[in-house]
Coordinates of C-alpha atoms and ligand atoms in Angstrom, one line a residue:
M194 CA 1.3 -34.8 -8.0
G195 CA -2.4 -34.5 -7.2
D196 CA -5.2 -36.5 -8.7
Q197 CA -5.5 -36.9 -12.5
I198 CA -8.4 -37.9 -14.8
K199 CA -7.5 -40.0 -17.6
L200 CA -9.4 -39.6 -20.9
S201 CA -9.1 -41.9 -23.9
A202 CA -9.3 -40.4 -27.3
G203 CA -8.7 -42.7 -30.4
N204 CA -5.4 -44.7 -29.5
A205 CA -4.1 -42.1 -27.1
D206 CA -4.6 -41.5 -23.3
F207 CA -4.4 -37.9 -22.0
E208 CA -4.4 -36.9 -18.4
Y209 CA -6.0 -33.9 -16.8
P210 CA -5.2 -32.5 -13.4
V211 CA -8.1 -32.5 -10.6
L212 CA -8.2 -29.2 -8.9
K213 CA -9.5 -29.0 -5.2
G214 CA -11.5 -26.2 -3.8
S215 CA -11.6 -25.5 0.0
V216 CA -15.0 -27.2 -0.1
G217 CA -17.2 -28.6 -2.7
P218 CA -16.9 -30.7 -5.8
D219 CA -13.5 -31.0 -7.4
V220 CA -12.9 -29.9 -10.8
I221 CA -11.2 -31.2 -13.9
D222 CA -8.8 -28.7 -15.4
I223 CA -9.4 -29.3 -19.2
R224 CA -7.7 -26.2 -20.3
K225 CA -5.4 -28.1 -22.6
L226 CA -8.0 -30.3 -23.9
Y227 CA -8.6 -28.7 -27.2
A228 CA -4.7 -28.3 -27.9
Q229 CA -4.2 -32.0 -27.1
T230 CA -7.3 -33.7 -28.6
G231 CA -8.8 -31.2 -30.9
K232 CA -12.1 -31.7 -29.1
F233 CA -14.3 -29.3 -27.2
T234 CA -16.5 -30.2 -24.2
F235 CA -20.3 -29.7 -24.7
D236 CA -22.3 -28.3 -21.8
P237 CA -25.1 -26.0 -22.8
G238 CA -26.3 -24.1 -19.8
F239 CA -23.0 -25.0 -17.9
T240 CA -24.7 -27.7 -15.7
S241 CA -21.3 -29.2 -15.4
T242 CA -18.8 -26.4 -15.8
A243 CA -17.0 -24.3 -13.3
S244 CA -16.4 -21.1 -15.4
C245 CA -14.0 -19.5 -12.8
E246 CA -12.2 -19.7 -9.4
S247 CA -13.9 -17.6 -6.7
A248 CA -13.4 -17.3 -2.9
L249 CA -16.8 -15.2 -2.5
T250 CA -19.8 -17.6 -2.1
Y251 CA -20.2 -21.2 -1.6
I252 CA -23.5 -23.2 -2.5
D253 CA -24.1 -26.9 -1.5
G254 CA -27.4 -27.2 -3.3
D255 CA -28.1 -30.7 -1.9
E256 CA -27.7 -29.6 1.6
G257 CA -29.3 -26.2 1.2
V258 CA -26.3 -24.3 2.3
L259 CA -25.3 -20.8 1.3
L260 CA -22.1 -19.2 2.7
H261 CA -20.6 -15.8 1.9
R262 CA -16.9 -15.9 2.7
G263 CA -17.7 -18.8 4.8
Y264 CA -20.5 -17.2 6.9
P265 CA -24.0 -19.0 6.6
I266 CA -26.6 -16.8 5.1
G267 CA -29.1 -17.6 8.1
Q268 CA -26.5 -16.0 10.6
L269 CA -25.8 -13.1 8.3
A270 CA -29.6 -12.4 7.7
E271 CA -30.3 -12.7 11.5
H272 CA -27.4 -10.7 12.9
S273 CA -25.7 -8.5 10.3
S274 CA -26.7 -5.6 8.0
F275 CA -26.6 -5.1 4.2
M276 CA -23.8 -2.8 4.5
E277 CA -21.8 -5.2 6.6
V278 CA -22.5 -8.1 4.2
S279 CA -21.5 -5.7 1.2
Y280 CA -18.2 -4.9 3.1
L281 CA -17.7 -8.7 3.7
L282 CA -18.3 -9.6 0.0
L283 CA -16.0 -6.8 -1.3
N284 CA -13.1 -7.2 1.3
G285 CA -13.3 -10.9 2.5
E286 CA -13.7 -10.2 6.1
L287 CA -16.3 -8.9 8.4
P288 CA -15.7 -5.2 9.3
S289 CA -14.7 -4.0 12.6
K290 CA -17.1 -1.3 14.2
S291 CA -14.9 1.4 13.0
E292 CA -14.4 -0.2 9.5
L293 CA -18.1 -0.4 9.0
E294 CA -18.8 3.1 10.0
K295 CA -16.0 4.4 7.5
F296 CA -17.6 2.2 4.9
E297 CA -21.1 3.4 5.5
L298 CA -20.0 7.1 5.5
T299 CA -18.2 6.4 2.2
I300 CA -21.1 4.9 0.5
S301 CA -23.5 7.5 1.8
R302 CA -21.0 10.1 0.2
H303 CA -22.0 8.7 -3.3
T304 CA -25.7 8.3 -3.0
M305 CA -26.5 11.4 -5.1
L306 CA -26.8 11.2 -8.7
H307 CA -25.5 13.8 -11.3
E308 CA -28.4 16.1 -11.7
Q309 CA -28.2 15.7 -15.4
L310 CA -29.6 12.3 -15.0
A311 CA -33.0 13.4 -13.9
T312 CA -33.6 14.7 -17.4
F313 CA -32.4 11.3 -18.8
Y314 CA -35.5 9.7 -17.0
R315 CA -37.9 12.1 -18.8
G316 CA -36.9 10.4 -22.0
F317 CA -38.8 7.2 -20.8
R318 CA -42.6 6.7 -21.2
R319 CA -44.2 6.8 -17.8
D320 CA -45.5 3.3 -18.1
A321 CA -42.0 2.0 -18.9
H322 CA -41.1 -1.2 -17.0
P323 CA -38.7 0.0 -14.2
M324 CA -36.2 -2.7 -15.3
A325 CA -36.0 -1.0 -18.7
I326 CA -35.2 2.2 -17.1
M327 CA -32.6 0.5 -14.8
C328 CA -30.8 -0.9 -17.9
G329 CA -30.7 2.3 -19.5
V330 CA -29.8 4.6 -16.6
V331 CA -27.1 2.3 -15.1
G332 CA -25.6 1.7 -18.7
A333 CA -25.6 5.6 -18.9
L334 CA -23.6 6.0 -15.8
S335 CA -20.2 5.6 -17.5
A336 CA -21.0 8.8 -19.4
F337 CA -21.4 10.6 -16.2
Y338 CA -18.6 9.0 -14.1
H339 CA -16.1 8.6 -16.6
D340 CA -13.4 9.6 -14.1
S341 CA -13.5 5.9 -12.6
T342 CA -13.6 3.7 -15.4
D343 CA -9.8 2.8 -15.9
I344 CA -10.3 -0.9 -14.9
S345 CA -6.6 -1.4 -14.5
D346 CA -6.5 1.0 -11.6
P347 CA -7.5 -0.5 -8.3
E348 CA -8.6 2.8 -7.1
H349 CA -10.8 3.5 -9.9
R350 CA -12.3 -0.2 -9.5
K351 CA -13.0 0.8 -5.9
I352 CA -14.7 4.1 -6.5
S353 CA -16.9 2.7 -9.3
S354 CA -17.8 -0.2 -7.1
H355 CA -18.9 2.3 -4.3
R356 CA -20.6 4.4 -6.7
L357 CA -22.6 1.7 -8.0
I358 CA -23.6 0.3 -4.6
A359 CA -24.5 3.7 -3.4
K360 CA -26.4 4.9 -6.3
M361 CA -28.3 2.0 -7.1
P362 CA -31.2 2.7 -4.4
T363 CA -31.3 6.3 -5.7
I364 CA -31.7 5.2 -9.3
A365 CA -34.3 2.6 -8.3
A366 CA -36.3 4.9 -6.2
M367 CA -36.3 7.4 -9.1
A368 CA -37.5 4.7 -11.5
F369 CA -40.5 4.1 -9.0
K370 CA -41.2 7.9 -8.6
Y371 CA -41.1 8.6 -12.4
A372 CA -43.8 5.8 -12.9
V373 CA -46.1 7.1 -10.2
G374 CA -45.6 10.8 -11.3
Q375 CA -44.2 12.1 -7.9
P376 CA -41.1 14.3 -7.5
F377 CA -37.7 12.7 -7.1
M378 CA -36.6 12.7 -3.7
Y379 CA -32.9 13.4 -2.9
P380 CA -31.0 11.0 -0.6
D381 CA -30.9 11.9 3.2
N382 CA -27.6 10.6 4.5
K383 CA -28.7 10.7 8.1
L384 CA -30.7 7.5 7.3
S385 CA -29.2 4.1 6.9
Y386 CA -28.7 2.8 3.4
T387 CA -32.1 0.8 3.5
G388 CA -34.0 3.6 5.6
N389 CA -32.7 6.0 2.9
F390 CA -34.0 4.0 0.0
L391 CA -37.5 3.7 1.7
R392 CA -37.7 7.3 2.2
M393 CA -36.6 8.1 -1.4
T394 CA -39.3 5.6 -2.6
F395 CA -42.3 6.2 -0.3
G396 CA -41.6 9.7 1.0
V397 CA -42.9 13.1 -0.6
P398 CA -41.2 16.5 -0.2
A399 CA -44.4 17.8 1.3
E400 CA -44.4 15.4 4.4
E401 CA -41.9 14.1 6.9
Y402 CA -41.4 10.4 6.0
E403 CA -40.9 8.0 9.0
V404 CA -38.9 4.8 8.5
V405 CA -40.8 2.0 10.2
P406 CA -37.9 0.2 12.1
A407 CA -39.4 -3.3 11.2
V408 CA -39.9 -2.5 7.7
E409 CA -36.3 -1.2 7.4
K410 CA -35.1 -4.3 8.9
A411 CA -37.1 -6.5 6.7
M412 CA -36.1 -4.8 3.7
D413 CA -32.4 -4.9 4.6
R414 CA -32.7 -8.5 5.4
I415 CA -34.2 -9.0 1.7
F416 CA -31.2 -7.2 0.4
I417 CA -28.9 -9.5 2.2
L418 CA -30.7 -12.6 1.0
H419 CA -30.0 -11.3 -2.6
A420 CA -26.5 -9.9 -2.2
D421 CA -24.7 -12.8 -4.1
H422 CA -25.2 -16.2 -5.4
E423 CA -22.2 -17.5 -7.0
Q424 CA -22.0 -17.9 -10.7
N425 CA -25.7 -17.5 -11.6
A426 CA -26.9 -16.3 -14.9
S427 CA -26.6 -12.4 -14.3
T428 CA -23.3 -12.7 -12.3
S429 CA -21.9 -14.8 -15.2
T430 CA -23.1 -12.2 -17.7
V431 CA -21.3 -9.4 -15.6
R432 CA -18.2 -11.4 -15.7
L433 CA -18.4 -12.2 -19.4
A434 CA -19.1 -8.5 -20.1
G435 CA -16.2 -7.6 -17.9
S436 CA -13.8 -10.0 -19.4
S437 CA -13.5 -7.9 -22.4
G438 CA -12.5 -5.0 -20.5
A439 CA -15.9 -3.1 -20.6
N440 CA -16.3 -0.6 -17.8
P441 CA -18.1 -1.5 -14.7
F442 CA -21.2 0.6 -15.3
A443 CA -21.7 -1.2 -18.7
C444 CA -21.1 -4.7 -17.1
I445 CA -23.7 -4.0 -14.2
A446 CA -26.2 -2.9 -16.9
A447 CA -25.6 -6.3 -18.7
G448 CA -26.3 -8.1 -15.4
I449 CA -29.5 -6.2 -14.8
A450 CA -30.6 -7.2 -18.4
C451 CA -30.0 -10.8 -17.8
L452 CA -31.7 -10.6 -14.3
W453 CA -34.8 -9.3 -15.7
G454 CA -35.7 -12.7 -17.2
P455 CA -38.5 -14.7 -15.6
A456 CA -36.3 -17.7 -15.0
H457 CA -34.1 -15.5 -12.8
G458 CA -34.7 -12.3 -11.3
G459 CA -38.2 -11.8 -12.9
A460 CA -39.4 -14.8 -11.0
N461 CA -40.4 -12.7 -7.9
E462 CA -42.9 -10.8 -10.0
A463 CA -44.1 -13.8 -11.8
A464 CA -44.4 -15.5 -8.5
L465 CA -46.9 -13.1 -7.0
N466 CA -48.8 -12.5 -10.3
M467 CA -49.1 -16.4 -10.2
L468 CA -50.5 -16.5 -6.7
R469 CA -52.8 -13.6 -7.7
E470 CA -54.1 -15.7 -10.5
I471 CA -54.6 -18.9 -8.3
G472 CA -56.3 -16.6 -5.8
T473 CA -57.8 -19.0 -3.2
P474 CA -56.5 -22.4 -2.1
D475 CA -59.3 -24.3 -3.7
K476 CA -57.7 -23.4 -7.2
I477 CA -54.4 -24.8 -6.1
P478 CA -54.8 -28.5 -7.4
H479 CA -55.8 -27.1 -10.9
Y480 CA -52.5 -25.2 -11.1
I481 CA -50.4 -28.1 -9.8
E482 CA -51.9 -30.3 -12.6
R483 CA -51.1 -27.5 -15.1
A484 CA -47.4 -27.4 -13.6
K485 CA -47.1 -31.2 -14.2
D486 CA -48.5 -31.2 -17.8
K487 CA -45.7 -31.6 -20.3
N488 CA -47.9 -29.9 -22.8
D489 CA -48.6 -26.8 -20.8
P490 CA -45.8 -24.0 -20.5
F491 CA -47.1 -23.1 -17.1
R492 CA -44.6 -23.7 -14.2
L493 CA -45.0 -23.0 -10.5
M494 CA -43.0 -19.8 -10.2
G495 CA -40.8 -19.5 -7.1
F496 CA -40.3 -23.2 -7.4
G497 CA -37.2 -25.0 -8.4
H498 CA -33.6 -24.1 -8.6
R499 CA -30.8 -25.0 -10.9
V500 CA -28.5 -25.4 -7.7
Y501 CA -30.8 -26.1 -4.7
K502 CA -32.1 -29.7 -4.8
N503 CA -33.2 -29.2 -1.2
Y504 CA -35.0 -26.2 0.5
D505 CA -33.4 -22.9 -0.6
P506 CA -32.1 -21.5 2.8
R507 CA -33.2 -18.0 1.8
A508 CA -36.9 -19.1 1.4
A509 CA -37.0 -20.2 5.0
V510 CA -35.7 -16.7 6.0
M511 CA -38.1 -15.1 3.8
Q512 CA -41.2 -17.0 5.1
K513 CA -40.3 -15.9 8.6
T514 CA -40.0 -12.4 7.5
V515 CA -43.5 -12.3 5.9
R516 CA -45.0 -12.6 9.5
E517 CA -42.7 -10.0 10.9
V518 CA -43.7 -7.4 8.2
F519 CA -47.5 -8.2 8.5
D520 CA -47.0 -7.8 12.4
A521 CA -45.3 -4.4 12.0
L522 CA -47.7 -3.1 9.2
K523 CA -50.7 -4.6 11.0
V524 CA -51.7 -6.1 7.6
D525 CA -52.6 -9.4 6.3
D526 CA -52.8 -10.9 2.8
P527 CA -54.9 -13.9 2.1
L528 CA -52.2 -14.7 -0.6
F529 CA -49.9 -15.7 2.2
E530 CA -52.2 -18.6 3.1
T531 CA -52.6 -19.7 -0.5
A532 CA -48.8 -19.6 -0.7
L533 CA -48.3 -21.6 2.4
R534 CA -50.9 -24.2 1.3
L535 CA -49.4 -24.3 -2.3
E536 CA -46.1 -25.1 -0.8
E537 CA -47.6 -27.7 1.3
I538 CA -49.4 -29.5 -1.4
A539 CA -46.5 -29.3 -3.8
L540 CA -44.0 -30.7 -1.3
N541 CA -46.4 -33.7 -0.9
D542 CA -46.9 -34.3 -4.6
P543 CA -44.6 -37.1 -6.1
Y544 CA -43.8 -34.9 -9.2
F545 CA -42.1 -32.1 -7.1
V546 CA -40.7 -34.6 -4.6
E547 CA -39.1 -36.7 -7.5
K548 CA -37.7 -33.7 -9.3
K549 CA -36.6 -32.0 -5.8
L550 CA -38.5 -28.9 -6.6
F551 CA -38.8 -26.6 -3.6
P552 CA -39.8 -23.0 -2.9
N553 CA -36.8 -20.5 -3.8
V554 CA -36.1 -17.1 -2.6
D555 CA -38.7 -15.5 -4.8
F556 CA -41.6 -17.6 -3.6
Y557 CA -42.4 -15.5 -0.4
S558 CA -40.5 -12.3 -1.3
G559 CA -43.3 -10.9 -3.5
I560 CA -45.7 -11.2 -0.6
I561 CA -43.5 -9.1 1.7
L562 CA -42.7 -6.5 -1.2
S563 CA -46.2 -6.0 -1.8
A564 CA -47.3 -5.7 1.9
I565 CA -44.5 -2.8 2.1
G566 CA -46.2 -1.2 -0.7
F567 CA -44.1 -2.1 -3.8
P568 CA -45.9 -2.7 -7.2
T569 CA -44.7 -6.0 -8.6
T570 CA -42.9 -4.2 -11.4
M571 CA -40.4 -3.1 -8.9
F572 CA -39.6 -6.4 -7.5
T573 CA -36.9 -7.3 -9.8
V574 CA -35.5 -3.9 -9.5
L575 CA -34.9 -4.5 -5.7
F576 CA -33.3 -7.7 -6.5
A577 CA -30.9 -5.8 -9.0
L578 CA -30.2 -3.2 -6.3
A579 CA -29.1 -5.9 -3.7
R580 CA -27.3 -8.0 -6.3
T581 CA -25.3 -5.2 -7.4
V582 CA -22.9 -5.8 -4.5
G583 CA -22.6 -9.3 -5.6
W584 CA -21.8 -8.4 -9.1
V585 CA -19.2 -5.7 -8.3
A586 CA -17.5 -8.0 -5.8
Q587 CA -17.3 -10.8 -8.5
W588 CA -16.2 -8.3 -11.1
N589 CA -13.4 -6.9 -8.9
E590 CA -12.3 -10.6 -8.2
M591 CA -12.1 -11.4 -11.8
I592 CA -10.3 -8.2 -12.9
S593 CA -7.8 -8.6 -10.1
D594 CA -7.0 -12.2 -11.2
P595 CA -3.6 -11.9 -13.3
G596 CA -4.6 -15.1 -15.2
Q597 CA -8.0 -13.4 -16.4
K598 CA -8.8 -14.0 -20.0
I599 CA -11.8 -12.9 -22.3
G600 CA -14.7 -15.2 -21.9
R601 CA -15.0 -17.0 -25.2
P602 CA -16.9 -20.2 -25.3
R603 CA -16.8 -22.4 -28.4
Q604 CA -19.7 -24.4 -30.0
L605 CA -20.8 -27.6 -31.8
Y606 CA -21.5 -26.3 -35.2
T607 CA -24.7 -27.9 -36.8
G608 CA -25.3 -25.4 -39.8
P609 CA -24.7 -26.0 -43.5
T610 CA -21.1 -26.7 -44.5
Q611 CA -19.5 -24.3 -47.1
R612 CA -21.6 -23.6 -50.3
D613 CA -21.5 -21.2 -53.0
Y614 CA -23.6 -18.0 -53.2
V615 CA -26.7 -18.2 -55.4
P616 CA -27.7 -14.9 -57.2
L617 CA -31.1 -13.7 -56.2
D618 CA -32.6 -14.3 -59.8
R619 CA -31.7 -17.9 -59.5
R620 CA -33.3 -18.8 -56.0
Ligands
CMC162 N1 -42.8 -26.1 -11.9 C1 -42.9 -27.2 -12.6 N2 -41.8 -27.9 -13.1 C2 -40.7 -27.5 -12.9 C3 -40.4 -26.3 -12.4 C4 -41.5 -25.7 -11.9 N3 -41.1 -24.3 -11.3 N4 -39.1 -26.1 -12.3 C5 -38.5 -27.2 -12.9 N5 -39.5 -28.1 -13.3 C6 -39.2 -29.4 -14.0 C7 -39.0 -29.1 -15.5 O1 -40.1 -29.3 -16.3 C8 -38.1 -30.4 -15.7 O2 -38.9 -31.6 -15.8 P1 -38.4 -32.8 -16.9 O3 -37.1 -33.2 -16.4 O4 -39.6 -33.7 -16.9 O5 -38.3 -32.1 -18.1 C9 -37.3 -30.6 -14.3 O6 -38.3 -29.9 -13.5 C10 -36.0 -29.9 -14.3 O7 -36.2 -28.5 -14.7 P2 -35.2 -27.7 -15.6 O8 -35.8 -26.6 -16.2 O9 -34.4 -28.5 -16.6 O10 -34.2 -27.2 -14.4 P3 -33.2 -26.0 -14.5 O11 -32.3 -26.3 -13.4 O12 -32.8 -25.8 -15.8 O13 -34.1 -24.8 -14.2 C11 -35.2 -23.0 -13.0 C12 -34.0 -24.0 -13.0 C13 -35.1 -22.1 -11.8 C14 -35.1 -22.2 -14.2 C15 -36.5 -23.8 -13.0 O14 -36.8 -24.4 -11.8 C16 -37.7 -22.7 -13.1 O15 -38.2 -22.3 -14.2 N6 -38.5 -22.3 -12.0 C17 -39.5 -21.3 -11.9 C18 -38.8 -19.9 -12.1 C19 -38.2 -19.6 -10.8 O16 -38.7 -19.7 -9.8 N7 -37.1 -19.0 -10.9 C20 -36.2 -18.3 -9.8 C21 -35.1 -19.1 -9.4 S1 -34.4 -18.4 -7.9 C22 -33.9 -16.9 -8.1 C23 -32.8 -16.7 -8.9 O17 -31.6 -17.3 -8.6 O18 -32.8 -15.9 -9.8

């Protein structure tokens, strides 16, 4: 028998098995706790709770490690492509050359959207936030692709996963085009996944669009860095929505809604807005003081992470990518200097040192995306596009698990106890 943890409640002792993963902290299996003790555990924000078993992504927040199916994020960002990482996340192994070609071809065959969806966009205001459009359009996909929503059929799950990964760049580019008032661009499957997305976003029918290889590479790397991140808020949302048997398009729309928040995917937009507000390095001390002031809600956006208590490995790759994009586009942005200086000052300040607050993936991504030409409102959309592969991989993993149950947390009730209804004229 493996390790057990003993819990004393009243006069009785209970033993709970300790489960071991391949790496990382052990977990205490408390599934029988309520039945045996009549008590729940209390863990708001799930800071000490493993909500599921997963073989996809591993994070060691203290060491700054991020692995997808065992492969370090730095190696994947350096040597692979987003399509390769997508295959890896979905299938568990890196593809052979022919497997990758087949996968890319399959994805490219699903890049077009049902033509009726174009009219769907026209129901939104032109100034709608593109994340609002993403929530609506992705949620609506189930109405257009109902032939792949039988979640008990592995073939349906595969097709809907491919559809989601393939259509997300088209949907995101159309959200951009709608805001700027330019015609929607159809996909061009001669291009790579990422090249195609850049053309659909920045190309216009009147002119030939040339994909700049360095920008394509940087964008692809940004997608890799955002592909999956274990049981974060939006992924847990997708799993929770999916646990009721909801169709995959609805589940991913739920993930997009969760990602939108400024503490999660919305942080890249907030980080660049913050850097713009700070402006020049001489203003940094004022903002550092504000971030430290308990009475001021201001936080350094792009700093801190629930899991990383050491440098976010994705931030290091991002910082390097800023220079590559600046060189390729022959641009410079004084905000990069401000960001580097802010990082240096914060990392030497006892407040940030003691709380282990380091730059996260979003601290530098906004600078790159802005140099490429994206407005801040599109930043979280790009995160959603990339994270879709993680969401569908996690969703598939959950649905394929025969022991899967509907997610149903309990609570510590602190409201009034039972009382009698008082008629309106006596209140
Ligand atoms: N600036 C100033 N103080 C901070 C910050 C920050 N960015 N982040 C955390 N703290 C302080 C916080 O005030 C608290 O102090 P105290 O213990 O004195 O009350 C302490 O650090 C712990 O913070 P917490 O909010 O309890 O930690 P958390 O693990 O719940 O939150 C976080 C993690 C990412 C929500 C938070 O660090 C944050 O709000 N950061 C800014 C938003 C951001 O950049 N989010 C992107 C995360 S990475 C991309 C993604 O995964 O979506």
